[in-house]
Coordinates of N, CA and C in Angstrom, one line a residue:
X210 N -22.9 13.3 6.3 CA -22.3 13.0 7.7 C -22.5 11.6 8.1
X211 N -21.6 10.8 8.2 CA -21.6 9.6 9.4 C -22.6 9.8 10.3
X212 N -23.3 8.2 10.0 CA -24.0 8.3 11.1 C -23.3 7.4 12.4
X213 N -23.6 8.0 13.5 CA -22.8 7.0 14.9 C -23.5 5.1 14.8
X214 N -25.0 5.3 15.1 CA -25.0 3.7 15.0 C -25.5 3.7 16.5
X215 N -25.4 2.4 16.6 CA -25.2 1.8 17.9 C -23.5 1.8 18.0
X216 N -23.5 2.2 19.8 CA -22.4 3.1 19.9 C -22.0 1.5 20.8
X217 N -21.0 0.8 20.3 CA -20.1 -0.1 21.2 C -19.0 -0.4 21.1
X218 N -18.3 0.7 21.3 CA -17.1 1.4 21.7 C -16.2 2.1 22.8
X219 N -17.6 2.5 23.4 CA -17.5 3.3 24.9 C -17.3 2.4 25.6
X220 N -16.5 2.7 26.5 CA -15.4 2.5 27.5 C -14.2 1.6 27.0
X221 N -14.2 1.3 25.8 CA -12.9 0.5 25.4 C -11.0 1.3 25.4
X222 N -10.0 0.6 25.9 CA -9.4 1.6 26.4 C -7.8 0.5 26.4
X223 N -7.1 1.4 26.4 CA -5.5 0.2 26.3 C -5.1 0.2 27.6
X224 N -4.5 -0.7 28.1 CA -4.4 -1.5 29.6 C -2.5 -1.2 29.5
X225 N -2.2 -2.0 28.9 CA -0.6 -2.7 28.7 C -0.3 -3.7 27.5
X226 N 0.9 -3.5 27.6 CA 1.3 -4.4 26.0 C 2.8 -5.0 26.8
X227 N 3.3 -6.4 26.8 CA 4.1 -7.3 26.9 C 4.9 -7.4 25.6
X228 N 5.9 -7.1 25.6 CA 6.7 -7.8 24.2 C 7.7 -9.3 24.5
X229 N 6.8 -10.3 23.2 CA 7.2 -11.5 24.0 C 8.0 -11.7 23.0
X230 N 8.5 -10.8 21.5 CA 9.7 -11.3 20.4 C 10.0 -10.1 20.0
X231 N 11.2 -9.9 19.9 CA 11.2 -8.0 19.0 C 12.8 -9.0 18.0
X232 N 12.5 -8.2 16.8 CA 13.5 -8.7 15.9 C 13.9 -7.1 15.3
X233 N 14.7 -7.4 14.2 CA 15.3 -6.2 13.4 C 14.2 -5.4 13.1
X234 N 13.2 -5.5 12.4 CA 12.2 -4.9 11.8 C 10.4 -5.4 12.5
X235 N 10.3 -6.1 13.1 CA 9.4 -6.5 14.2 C 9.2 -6.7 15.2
X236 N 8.0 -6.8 15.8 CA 8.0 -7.3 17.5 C 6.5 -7.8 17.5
X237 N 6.4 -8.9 18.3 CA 5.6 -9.4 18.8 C 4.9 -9.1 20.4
X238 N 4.0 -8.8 20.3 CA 3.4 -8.1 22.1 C 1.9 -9.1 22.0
X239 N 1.6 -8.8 23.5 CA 0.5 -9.2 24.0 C -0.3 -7.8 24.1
X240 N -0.9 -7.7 23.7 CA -1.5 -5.9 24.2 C -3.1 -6.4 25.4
X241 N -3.0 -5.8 26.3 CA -4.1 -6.0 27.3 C -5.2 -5.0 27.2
X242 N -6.2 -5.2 26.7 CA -7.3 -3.9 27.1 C -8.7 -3.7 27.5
X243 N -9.0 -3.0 28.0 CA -10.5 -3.1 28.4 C -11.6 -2.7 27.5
X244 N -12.5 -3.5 27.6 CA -13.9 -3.9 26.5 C -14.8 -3.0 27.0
X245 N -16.3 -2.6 26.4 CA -16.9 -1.8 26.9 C -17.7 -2.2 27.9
X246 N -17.7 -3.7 28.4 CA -18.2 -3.7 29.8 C -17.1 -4.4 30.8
X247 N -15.8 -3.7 30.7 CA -15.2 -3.6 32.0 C -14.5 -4.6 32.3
X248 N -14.6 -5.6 31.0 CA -13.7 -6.7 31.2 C -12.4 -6.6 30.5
X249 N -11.5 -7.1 31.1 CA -9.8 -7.3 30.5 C -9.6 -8.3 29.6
X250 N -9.3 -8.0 28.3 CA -8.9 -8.7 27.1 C -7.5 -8.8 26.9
X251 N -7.1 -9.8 26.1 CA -5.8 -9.9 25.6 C -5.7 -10.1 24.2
X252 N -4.6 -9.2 23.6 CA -5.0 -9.1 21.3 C -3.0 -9.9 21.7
X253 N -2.9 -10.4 20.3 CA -1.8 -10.5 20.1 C -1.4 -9.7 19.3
X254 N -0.1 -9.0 19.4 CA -0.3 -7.6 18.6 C 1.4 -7.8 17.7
X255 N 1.4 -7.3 16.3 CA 2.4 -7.4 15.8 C 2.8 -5.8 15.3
X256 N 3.8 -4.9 15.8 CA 4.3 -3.7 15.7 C 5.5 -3.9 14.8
X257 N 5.9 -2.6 14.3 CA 7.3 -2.2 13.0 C 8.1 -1.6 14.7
X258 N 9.7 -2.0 14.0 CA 10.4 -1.5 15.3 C 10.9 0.0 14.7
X259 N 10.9 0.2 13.0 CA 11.1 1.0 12.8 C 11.0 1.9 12.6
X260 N 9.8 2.5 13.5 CA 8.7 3.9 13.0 C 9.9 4.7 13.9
X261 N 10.1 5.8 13.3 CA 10.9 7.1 13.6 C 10.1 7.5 15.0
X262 N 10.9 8.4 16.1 CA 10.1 8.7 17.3 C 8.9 9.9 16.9
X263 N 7.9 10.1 17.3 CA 7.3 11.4 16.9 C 6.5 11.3 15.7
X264 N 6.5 10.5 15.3 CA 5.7 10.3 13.4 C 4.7 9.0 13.9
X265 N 3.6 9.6 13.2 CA 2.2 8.7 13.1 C 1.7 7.9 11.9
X266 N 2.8 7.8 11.3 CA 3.1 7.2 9.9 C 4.8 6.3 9.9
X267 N 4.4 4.7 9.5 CA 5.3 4.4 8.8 C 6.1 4.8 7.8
X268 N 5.5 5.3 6.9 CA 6.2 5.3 5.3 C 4.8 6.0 5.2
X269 N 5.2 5.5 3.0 CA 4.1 6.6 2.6 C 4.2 5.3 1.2
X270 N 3.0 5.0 0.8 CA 2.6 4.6 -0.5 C 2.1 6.1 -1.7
X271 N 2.9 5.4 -2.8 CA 2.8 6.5 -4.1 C 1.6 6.3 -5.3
X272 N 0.6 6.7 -5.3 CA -0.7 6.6 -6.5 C 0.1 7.4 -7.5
X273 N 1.2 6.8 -8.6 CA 1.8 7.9 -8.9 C 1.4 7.6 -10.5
X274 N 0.9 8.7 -11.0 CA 0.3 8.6 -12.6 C 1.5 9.5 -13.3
X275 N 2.0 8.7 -14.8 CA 3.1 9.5 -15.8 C 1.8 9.9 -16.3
X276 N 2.1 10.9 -17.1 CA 1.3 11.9 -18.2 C 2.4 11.9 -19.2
X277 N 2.1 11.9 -20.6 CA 3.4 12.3 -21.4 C 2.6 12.5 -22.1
X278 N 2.5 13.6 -23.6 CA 2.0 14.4 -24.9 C 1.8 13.2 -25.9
X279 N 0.3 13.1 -25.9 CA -0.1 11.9 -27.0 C 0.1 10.8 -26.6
X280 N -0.1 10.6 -25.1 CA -0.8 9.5 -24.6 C -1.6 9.2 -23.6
X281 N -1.7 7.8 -23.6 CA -2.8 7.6 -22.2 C -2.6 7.7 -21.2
X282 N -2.9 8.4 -19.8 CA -2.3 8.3 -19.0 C -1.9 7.2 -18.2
X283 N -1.0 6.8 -17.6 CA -0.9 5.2 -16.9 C -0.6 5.5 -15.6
X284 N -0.6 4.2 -14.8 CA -0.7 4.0 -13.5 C 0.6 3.3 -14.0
X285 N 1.7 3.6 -12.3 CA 2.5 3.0 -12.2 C 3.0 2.4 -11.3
X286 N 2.9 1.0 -10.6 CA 2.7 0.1 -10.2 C 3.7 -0.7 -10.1
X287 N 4.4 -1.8 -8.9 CA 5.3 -2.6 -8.9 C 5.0 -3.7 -8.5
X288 N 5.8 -5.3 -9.3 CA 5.6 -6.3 -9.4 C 6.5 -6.7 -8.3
X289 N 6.0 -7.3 -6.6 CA 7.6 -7.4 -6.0 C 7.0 -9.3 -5.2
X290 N 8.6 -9.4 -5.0 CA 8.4 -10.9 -4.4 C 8.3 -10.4 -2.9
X291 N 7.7 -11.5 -1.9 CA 6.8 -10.9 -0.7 C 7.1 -12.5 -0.1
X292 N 8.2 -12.9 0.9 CA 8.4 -14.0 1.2 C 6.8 -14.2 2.4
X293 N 6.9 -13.3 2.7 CA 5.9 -13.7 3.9 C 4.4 -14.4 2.8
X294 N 4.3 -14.0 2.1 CA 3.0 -14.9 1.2 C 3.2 -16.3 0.6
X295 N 4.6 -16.3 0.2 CA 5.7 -17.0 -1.0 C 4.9 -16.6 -2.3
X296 N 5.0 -15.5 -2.7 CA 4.5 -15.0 -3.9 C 5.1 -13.6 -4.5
X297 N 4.1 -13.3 -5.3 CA 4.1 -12.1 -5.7 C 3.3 -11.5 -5.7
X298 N 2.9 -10.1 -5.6 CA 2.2 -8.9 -5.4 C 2.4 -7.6 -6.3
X299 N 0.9 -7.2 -6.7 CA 1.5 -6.0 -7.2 C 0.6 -5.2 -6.5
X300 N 1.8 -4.2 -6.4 CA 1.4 -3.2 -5.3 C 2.2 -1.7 -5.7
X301 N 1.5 -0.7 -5.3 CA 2.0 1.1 -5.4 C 3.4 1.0 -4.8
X302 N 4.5 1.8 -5.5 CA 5.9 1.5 -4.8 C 5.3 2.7 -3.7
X303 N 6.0 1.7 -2.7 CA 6.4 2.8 -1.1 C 7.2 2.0 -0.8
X304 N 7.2 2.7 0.8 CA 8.5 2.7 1.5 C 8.5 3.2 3.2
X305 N 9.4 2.6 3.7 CA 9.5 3.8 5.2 C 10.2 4.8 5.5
X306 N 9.5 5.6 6.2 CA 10.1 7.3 6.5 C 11.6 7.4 7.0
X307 N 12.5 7.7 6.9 CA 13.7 8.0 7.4 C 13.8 8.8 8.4
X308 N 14.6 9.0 9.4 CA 14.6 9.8 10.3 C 15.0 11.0 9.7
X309 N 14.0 12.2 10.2 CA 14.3 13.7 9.7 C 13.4 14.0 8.4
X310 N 12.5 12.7 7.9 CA 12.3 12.7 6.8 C 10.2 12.9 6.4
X311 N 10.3 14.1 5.8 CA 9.1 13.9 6.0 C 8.2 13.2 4.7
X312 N 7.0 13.1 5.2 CA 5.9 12.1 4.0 C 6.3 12.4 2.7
X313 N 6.5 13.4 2.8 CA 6.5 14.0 1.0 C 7.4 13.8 0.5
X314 N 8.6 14.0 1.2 CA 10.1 13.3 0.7 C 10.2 11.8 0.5
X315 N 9.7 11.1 1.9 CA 9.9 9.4 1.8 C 9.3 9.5 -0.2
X316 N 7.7 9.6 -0.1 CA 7.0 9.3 -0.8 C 8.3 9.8 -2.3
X317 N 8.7 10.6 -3.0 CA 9.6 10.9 -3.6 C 11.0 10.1 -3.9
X318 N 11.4 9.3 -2.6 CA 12.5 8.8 -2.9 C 12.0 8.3 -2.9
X319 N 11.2 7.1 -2.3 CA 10.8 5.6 -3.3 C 10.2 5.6 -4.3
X320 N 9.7 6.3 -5.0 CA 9.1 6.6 -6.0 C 10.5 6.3 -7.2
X321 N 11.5 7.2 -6.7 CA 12.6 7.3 -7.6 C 13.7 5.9 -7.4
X322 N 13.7 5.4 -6.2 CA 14.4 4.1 -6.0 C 13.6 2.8 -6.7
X323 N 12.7 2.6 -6.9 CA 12.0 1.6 -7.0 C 11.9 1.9 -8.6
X324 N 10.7 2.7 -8.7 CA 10.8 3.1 -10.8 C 11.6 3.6 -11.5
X325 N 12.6 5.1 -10.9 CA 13.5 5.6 -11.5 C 12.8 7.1 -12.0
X326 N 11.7 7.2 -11.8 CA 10.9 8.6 -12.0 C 11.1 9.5 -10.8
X327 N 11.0 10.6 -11.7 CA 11.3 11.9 -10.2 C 9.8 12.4 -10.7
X328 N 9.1 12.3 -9.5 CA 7.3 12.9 -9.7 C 7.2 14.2 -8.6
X329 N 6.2 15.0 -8.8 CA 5.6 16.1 -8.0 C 4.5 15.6 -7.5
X330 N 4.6 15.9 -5.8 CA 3.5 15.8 -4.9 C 2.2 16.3 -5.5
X331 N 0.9 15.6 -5.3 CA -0.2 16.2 -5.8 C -1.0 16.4 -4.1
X332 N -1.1 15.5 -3.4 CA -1.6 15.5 -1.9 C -1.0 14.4 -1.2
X333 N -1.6 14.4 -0.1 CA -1.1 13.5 1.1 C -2.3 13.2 1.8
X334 N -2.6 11.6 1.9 CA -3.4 11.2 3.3 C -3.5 11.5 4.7
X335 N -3.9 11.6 5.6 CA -4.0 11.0 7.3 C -3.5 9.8 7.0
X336 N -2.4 9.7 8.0 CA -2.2 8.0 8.4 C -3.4 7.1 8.3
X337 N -3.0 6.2 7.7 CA -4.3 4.9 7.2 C -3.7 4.1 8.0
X338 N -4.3 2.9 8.3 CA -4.4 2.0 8.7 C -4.0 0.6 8.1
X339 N -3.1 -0.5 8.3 CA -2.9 -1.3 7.1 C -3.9 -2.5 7.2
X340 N -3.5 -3.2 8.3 CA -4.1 -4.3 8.8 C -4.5 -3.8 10.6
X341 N -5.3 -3.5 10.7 CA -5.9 -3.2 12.8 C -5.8 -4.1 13.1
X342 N -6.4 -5.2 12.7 CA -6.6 -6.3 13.6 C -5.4 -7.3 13.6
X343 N -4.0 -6.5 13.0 CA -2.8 -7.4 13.3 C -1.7 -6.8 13.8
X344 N -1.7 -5.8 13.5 CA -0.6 -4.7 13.8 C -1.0 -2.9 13.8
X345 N 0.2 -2.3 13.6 CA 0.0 -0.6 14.1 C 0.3 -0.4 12.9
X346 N 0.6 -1.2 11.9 CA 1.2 -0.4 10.7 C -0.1 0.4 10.3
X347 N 0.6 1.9 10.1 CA 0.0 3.1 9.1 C 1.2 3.3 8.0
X348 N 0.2 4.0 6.6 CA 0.8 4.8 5.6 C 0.3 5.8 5.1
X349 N 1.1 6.5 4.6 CA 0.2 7.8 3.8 C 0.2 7.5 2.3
X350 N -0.9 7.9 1.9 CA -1.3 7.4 0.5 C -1.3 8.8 -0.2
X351 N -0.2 9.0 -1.2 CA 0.5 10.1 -1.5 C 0.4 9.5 -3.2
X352 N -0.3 11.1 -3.6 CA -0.5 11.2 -5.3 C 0.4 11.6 -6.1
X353 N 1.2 11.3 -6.8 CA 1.8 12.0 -7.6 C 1.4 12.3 -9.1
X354 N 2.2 12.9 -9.7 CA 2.1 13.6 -11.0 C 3.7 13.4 -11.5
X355 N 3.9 12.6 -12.4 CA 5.0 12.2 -13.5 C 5.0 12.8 -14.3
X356 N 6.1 14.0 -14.9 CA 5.7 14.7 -16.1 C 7.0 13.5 -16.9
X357 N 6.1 12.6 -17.9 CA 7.1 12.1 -18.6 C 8.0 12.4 -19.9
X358 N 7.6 13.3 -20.2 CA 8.4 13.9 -21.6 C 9.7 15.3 -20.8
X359 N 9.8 15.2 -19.4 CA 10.9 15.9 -18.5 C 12.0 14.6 -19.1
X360 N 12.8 15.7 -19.2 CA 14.5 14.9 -19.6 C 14.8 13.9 -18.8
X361 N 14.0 14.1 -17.2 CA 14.7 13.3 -16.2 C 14.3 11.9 -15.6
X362 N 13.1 12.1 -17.1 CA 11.6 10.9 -17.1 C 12.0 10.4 -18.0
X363 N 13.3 10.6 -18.9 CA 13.0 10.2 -20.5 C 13.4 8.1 -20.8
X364 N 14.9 8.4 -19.9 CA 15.0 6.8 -19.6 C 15.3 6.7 -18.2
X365 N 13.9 6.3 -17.2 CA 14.0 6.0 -15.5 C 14.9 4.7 -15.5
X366 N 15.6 5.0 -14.6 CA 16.7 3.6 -14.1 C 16.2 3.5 -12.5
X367 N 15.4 2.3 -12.4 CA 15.0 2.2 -11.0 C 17.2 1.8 -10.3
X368 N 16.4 2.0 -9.1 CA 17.6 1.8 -7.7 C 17.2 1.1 -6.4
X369 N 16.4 0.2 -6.7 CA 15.9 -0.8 -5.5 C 17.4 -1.1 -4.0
X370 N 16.8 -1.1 -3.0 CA 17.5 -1.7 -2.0 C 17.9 -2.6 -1.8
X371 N 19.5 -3.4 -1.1 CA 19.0 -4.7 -1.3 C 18.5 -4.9 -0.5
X372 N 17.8 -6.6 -1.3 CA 17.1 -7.2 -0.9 C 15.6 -7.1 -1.5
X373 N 15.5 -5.8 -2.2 CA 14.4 -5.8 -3.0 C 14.3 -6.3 -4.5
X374 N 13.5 -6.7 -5.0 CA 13.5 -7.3 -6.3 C 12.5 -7.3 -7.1
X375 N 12.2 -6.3 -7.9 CA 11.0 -5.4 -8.2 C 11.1 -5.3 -9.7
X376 N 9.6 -5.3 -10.1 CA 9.6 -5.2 -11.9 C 8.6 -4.0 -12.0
X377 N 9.0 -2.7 -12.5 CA 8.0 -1.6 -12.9 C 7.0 -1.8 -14.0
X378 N 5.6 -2.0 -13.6 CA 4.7 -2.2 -14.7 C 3.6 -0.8 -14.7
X379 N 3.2 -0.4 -16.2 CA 2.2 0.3 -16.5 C 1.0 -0.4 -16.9
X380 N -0.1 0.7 -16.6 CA -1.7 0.3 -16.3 C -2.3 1.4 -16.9
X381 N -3.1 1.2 -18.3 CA -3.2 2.9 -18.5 C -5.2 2.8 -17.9
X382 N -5.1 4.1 -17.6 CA -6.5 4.5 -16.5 C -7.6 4.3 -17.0
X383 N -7.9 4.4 -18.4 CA -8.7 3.9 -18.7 C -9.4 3.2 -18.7
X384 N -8.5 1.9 -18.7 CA -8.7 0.5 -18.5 C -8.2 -0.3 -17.2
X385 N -8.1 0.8 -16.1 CA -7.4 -0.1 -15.0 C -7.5 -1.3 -14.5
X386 N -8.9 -1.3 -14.0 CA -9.6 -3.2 -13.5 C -9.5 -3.9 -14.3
X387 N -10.0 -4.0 -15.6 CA -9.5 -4.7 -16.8 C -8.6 -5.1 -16.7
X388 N -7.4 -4.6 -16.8 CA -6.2 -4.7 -17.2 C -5.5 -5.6 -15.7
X389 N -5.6 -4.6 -14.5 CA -5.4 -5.7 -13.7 C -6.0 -7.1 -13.0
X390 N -7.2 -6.8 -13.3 CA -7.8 -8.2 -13.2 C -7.1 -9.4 -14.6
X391 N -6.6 -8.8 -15.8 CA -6.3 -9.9 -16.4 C -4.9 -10.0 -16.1
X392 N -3.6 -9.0 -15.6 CA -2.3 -9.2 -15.6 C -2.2 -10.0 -14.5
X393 N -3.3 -10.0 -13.2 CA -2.8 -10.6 -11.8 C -3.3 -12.3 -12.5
X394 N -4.4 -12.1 -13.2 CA -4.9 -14.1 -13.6 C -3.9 -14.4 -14.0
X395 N -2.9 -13.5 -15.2 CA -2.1 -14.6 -16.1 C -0.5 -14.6 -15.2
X396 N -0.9 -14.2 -14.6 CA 0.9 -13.9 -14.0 C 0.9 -14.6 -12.7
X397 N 0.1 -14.7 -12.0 CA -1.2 -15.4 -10.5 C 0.3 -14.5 -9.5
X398 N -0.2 -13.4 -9.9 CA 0.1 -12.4 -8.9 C -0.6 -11.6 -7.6
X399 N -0.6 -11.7 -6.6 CA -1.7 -10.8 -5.7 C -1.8 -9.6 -5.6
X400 N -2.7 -8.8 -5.5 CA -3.1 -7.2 -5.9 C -3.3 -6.5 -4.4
X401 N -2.3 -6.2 -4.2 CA -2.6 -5.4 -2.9 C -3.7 -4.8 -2.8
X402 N -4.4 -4.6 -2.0 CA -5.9 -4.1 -1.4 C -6.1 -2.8 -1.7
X403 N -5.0 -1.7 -1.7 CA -5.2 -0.5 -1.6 C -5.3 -0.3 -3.1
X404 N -4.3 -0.9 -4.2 CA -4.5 -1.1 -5.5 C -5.7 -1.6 -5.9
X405 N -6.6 -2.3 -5.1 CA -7.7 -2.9 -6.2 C -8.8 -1.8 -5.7
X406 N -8.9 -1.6 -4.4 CA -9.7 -0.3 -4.1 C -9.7 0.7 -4.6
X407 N -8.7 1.3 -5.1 CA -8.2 2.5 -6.1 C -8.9 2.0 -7.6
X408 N -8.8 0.8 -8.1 CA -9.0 0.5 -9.4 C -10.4 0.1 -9.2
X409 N -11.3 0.0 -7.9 CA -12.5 -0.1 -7.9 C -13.0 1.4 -7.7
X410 N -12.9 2.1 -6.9 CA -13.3 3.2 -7.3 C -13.0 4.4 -8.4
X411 N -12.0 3.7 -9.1 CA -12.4 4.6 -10.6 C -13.6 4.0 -11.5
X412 N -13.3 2.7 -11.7 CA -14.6 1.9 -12.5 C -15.9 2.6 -11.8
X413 N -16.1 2.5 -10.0 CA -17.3 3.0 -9.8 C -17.4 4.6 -10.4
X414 N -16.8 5.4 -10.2 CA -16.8 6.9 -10.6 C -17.4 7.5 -12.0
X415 N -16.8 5.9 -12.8 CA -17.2 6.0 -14.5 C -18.7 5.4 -14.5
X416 N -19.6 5.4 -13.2 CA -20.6 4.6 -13.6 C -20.7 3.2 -14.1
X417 N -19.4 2.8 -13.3 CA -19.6 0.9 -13.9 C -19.9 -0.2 -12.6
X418 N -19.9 -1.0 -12.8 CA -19.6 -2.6 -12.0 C -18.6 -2.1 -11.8
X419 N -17.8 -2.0 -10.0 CA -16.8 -1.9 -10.0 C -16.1 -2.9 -9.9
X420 N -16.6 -5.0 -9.8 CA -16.3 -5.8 -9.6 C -17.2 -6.6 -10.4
X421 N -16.9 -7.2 -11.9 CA -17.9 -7.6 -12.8 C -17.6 -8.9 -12.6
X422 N -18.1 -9.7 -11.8 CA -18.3 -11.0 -11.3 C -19.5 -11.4 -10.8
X423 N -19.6 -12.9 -10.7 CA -21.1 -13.3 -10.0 C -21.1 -13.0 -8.4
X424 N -22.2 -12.7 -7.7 CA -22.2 -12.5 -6.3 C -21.8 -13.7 -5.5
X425 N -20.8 -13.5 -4.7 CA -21.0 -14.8 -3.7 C -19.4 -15.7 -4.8
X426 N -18.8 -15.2 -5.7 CA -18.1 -16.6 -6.3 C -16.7 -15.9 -6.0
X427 N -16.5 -17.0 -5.3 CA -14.8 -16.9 -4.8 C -13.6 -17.7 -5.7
X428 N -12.8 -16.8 -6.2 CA -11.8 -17.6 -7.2 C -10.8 -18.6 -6.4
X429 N -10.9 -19.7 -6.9 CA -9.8 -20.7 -6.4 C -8.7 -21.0 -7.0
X430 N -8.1 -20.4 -7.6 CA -7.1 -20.5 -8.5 C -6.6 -19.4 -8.5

């Protein structure tokens, strides 16, 4: 059980929010709110314009593992360009919810638009959180199960959107951290957070270092 702590939280509370830019796919606000001794704050707040009415989730990100007869299992993982960084990232294919559309389905079609695999739901998250301290974006972090020796697994043809520009890479589980700690150095790719968290809690689970580096050393390069 959680412990509470020292509790400084109480009375904090949302005031008002100002929108001072709203674009196709964003908006910019002032959000106003009160602190736990009664003073009025102002956050700059960045929201998606496209969350469906009624849903507590943006989209849904896919932890989606192939299995195939006489092999390793792998992680499957997308290589995408990310203007907002000017880079690259690898990150779990997702996506956002469509209207009418629920977690399990989003998570399924991008699964199938991005790699070209058709997988089965294993579970579903509570809306997560992306970044709080910049915006409202939530996702659901949805497991799948890839039967790949299925006829419909045998040659996947991804179907990216435009505008997307995506390379499907395998990771086999074994060797996850490994593997991505050396594909992101040679490729100087960035590892989405929820990706290296995932590949740090398997290492921890196997009883390892889940981050086999010196304390305190920050890569510059």
């Amino acid at each position: 059980m959680a412990s509470d702590g020292v509790n400084g939280t109480q009375g904090c509370r949302f005031i008002k929010e100002e929108t001072v830019y709203r674009g196709e796919w964003l908006s910019l606000g002032v959000t106003t709110y009160q602190d736990p001794h009664g003073q009025h704050r102002t956050w700059e707040t960045v929201r998606r314009t496209t969350r469906c009415d009624g849903y507590k989730t943006d989209g849904a990100a896919v932890v989606a593992v192939l299995k195939r007869a006489l092999h390793y299992d792998q992680l499957i993982l997308v290589q995408q360009f990310r203007p907002a960084i000017n880079g690259f990232t690898l990150e779990f294919p997702a996506g956002l919810c469509d209207v009418g559309e629920t977690v399990e389905d989003c998570a399924i079609r991008e699964l199938r638009e991005e790699t070209g695999y058709t997988g089965q739901v294993i579970s579903v998250s509570p809306a997560t959180c992306m970044d709080a301290g910049l915006s409202n974006c939530t996702t659901c972090l949805v497991t799948a199960q890839i039967d790949g020796d299925d006829i419909v697994n045998v040659r996947p043809k991804p179907h990216p959107e435009e505008g997307e520009f995506l390379k499907v890479l395998y990771f086999p589980m074994s060797e996850l951290m490994t593997r991505i700690n050396d594909y992101s150095k040679k490729e100087r790719v960035i590892v989405d957070s929820r990706v290296y968290m995932y590949a740090m809690a398997l290492q921890q689970s196997k009883g390892k270092d889940p981050v086999q580096r010196s304390p305190g050393r920050i890569d510059k390069k």
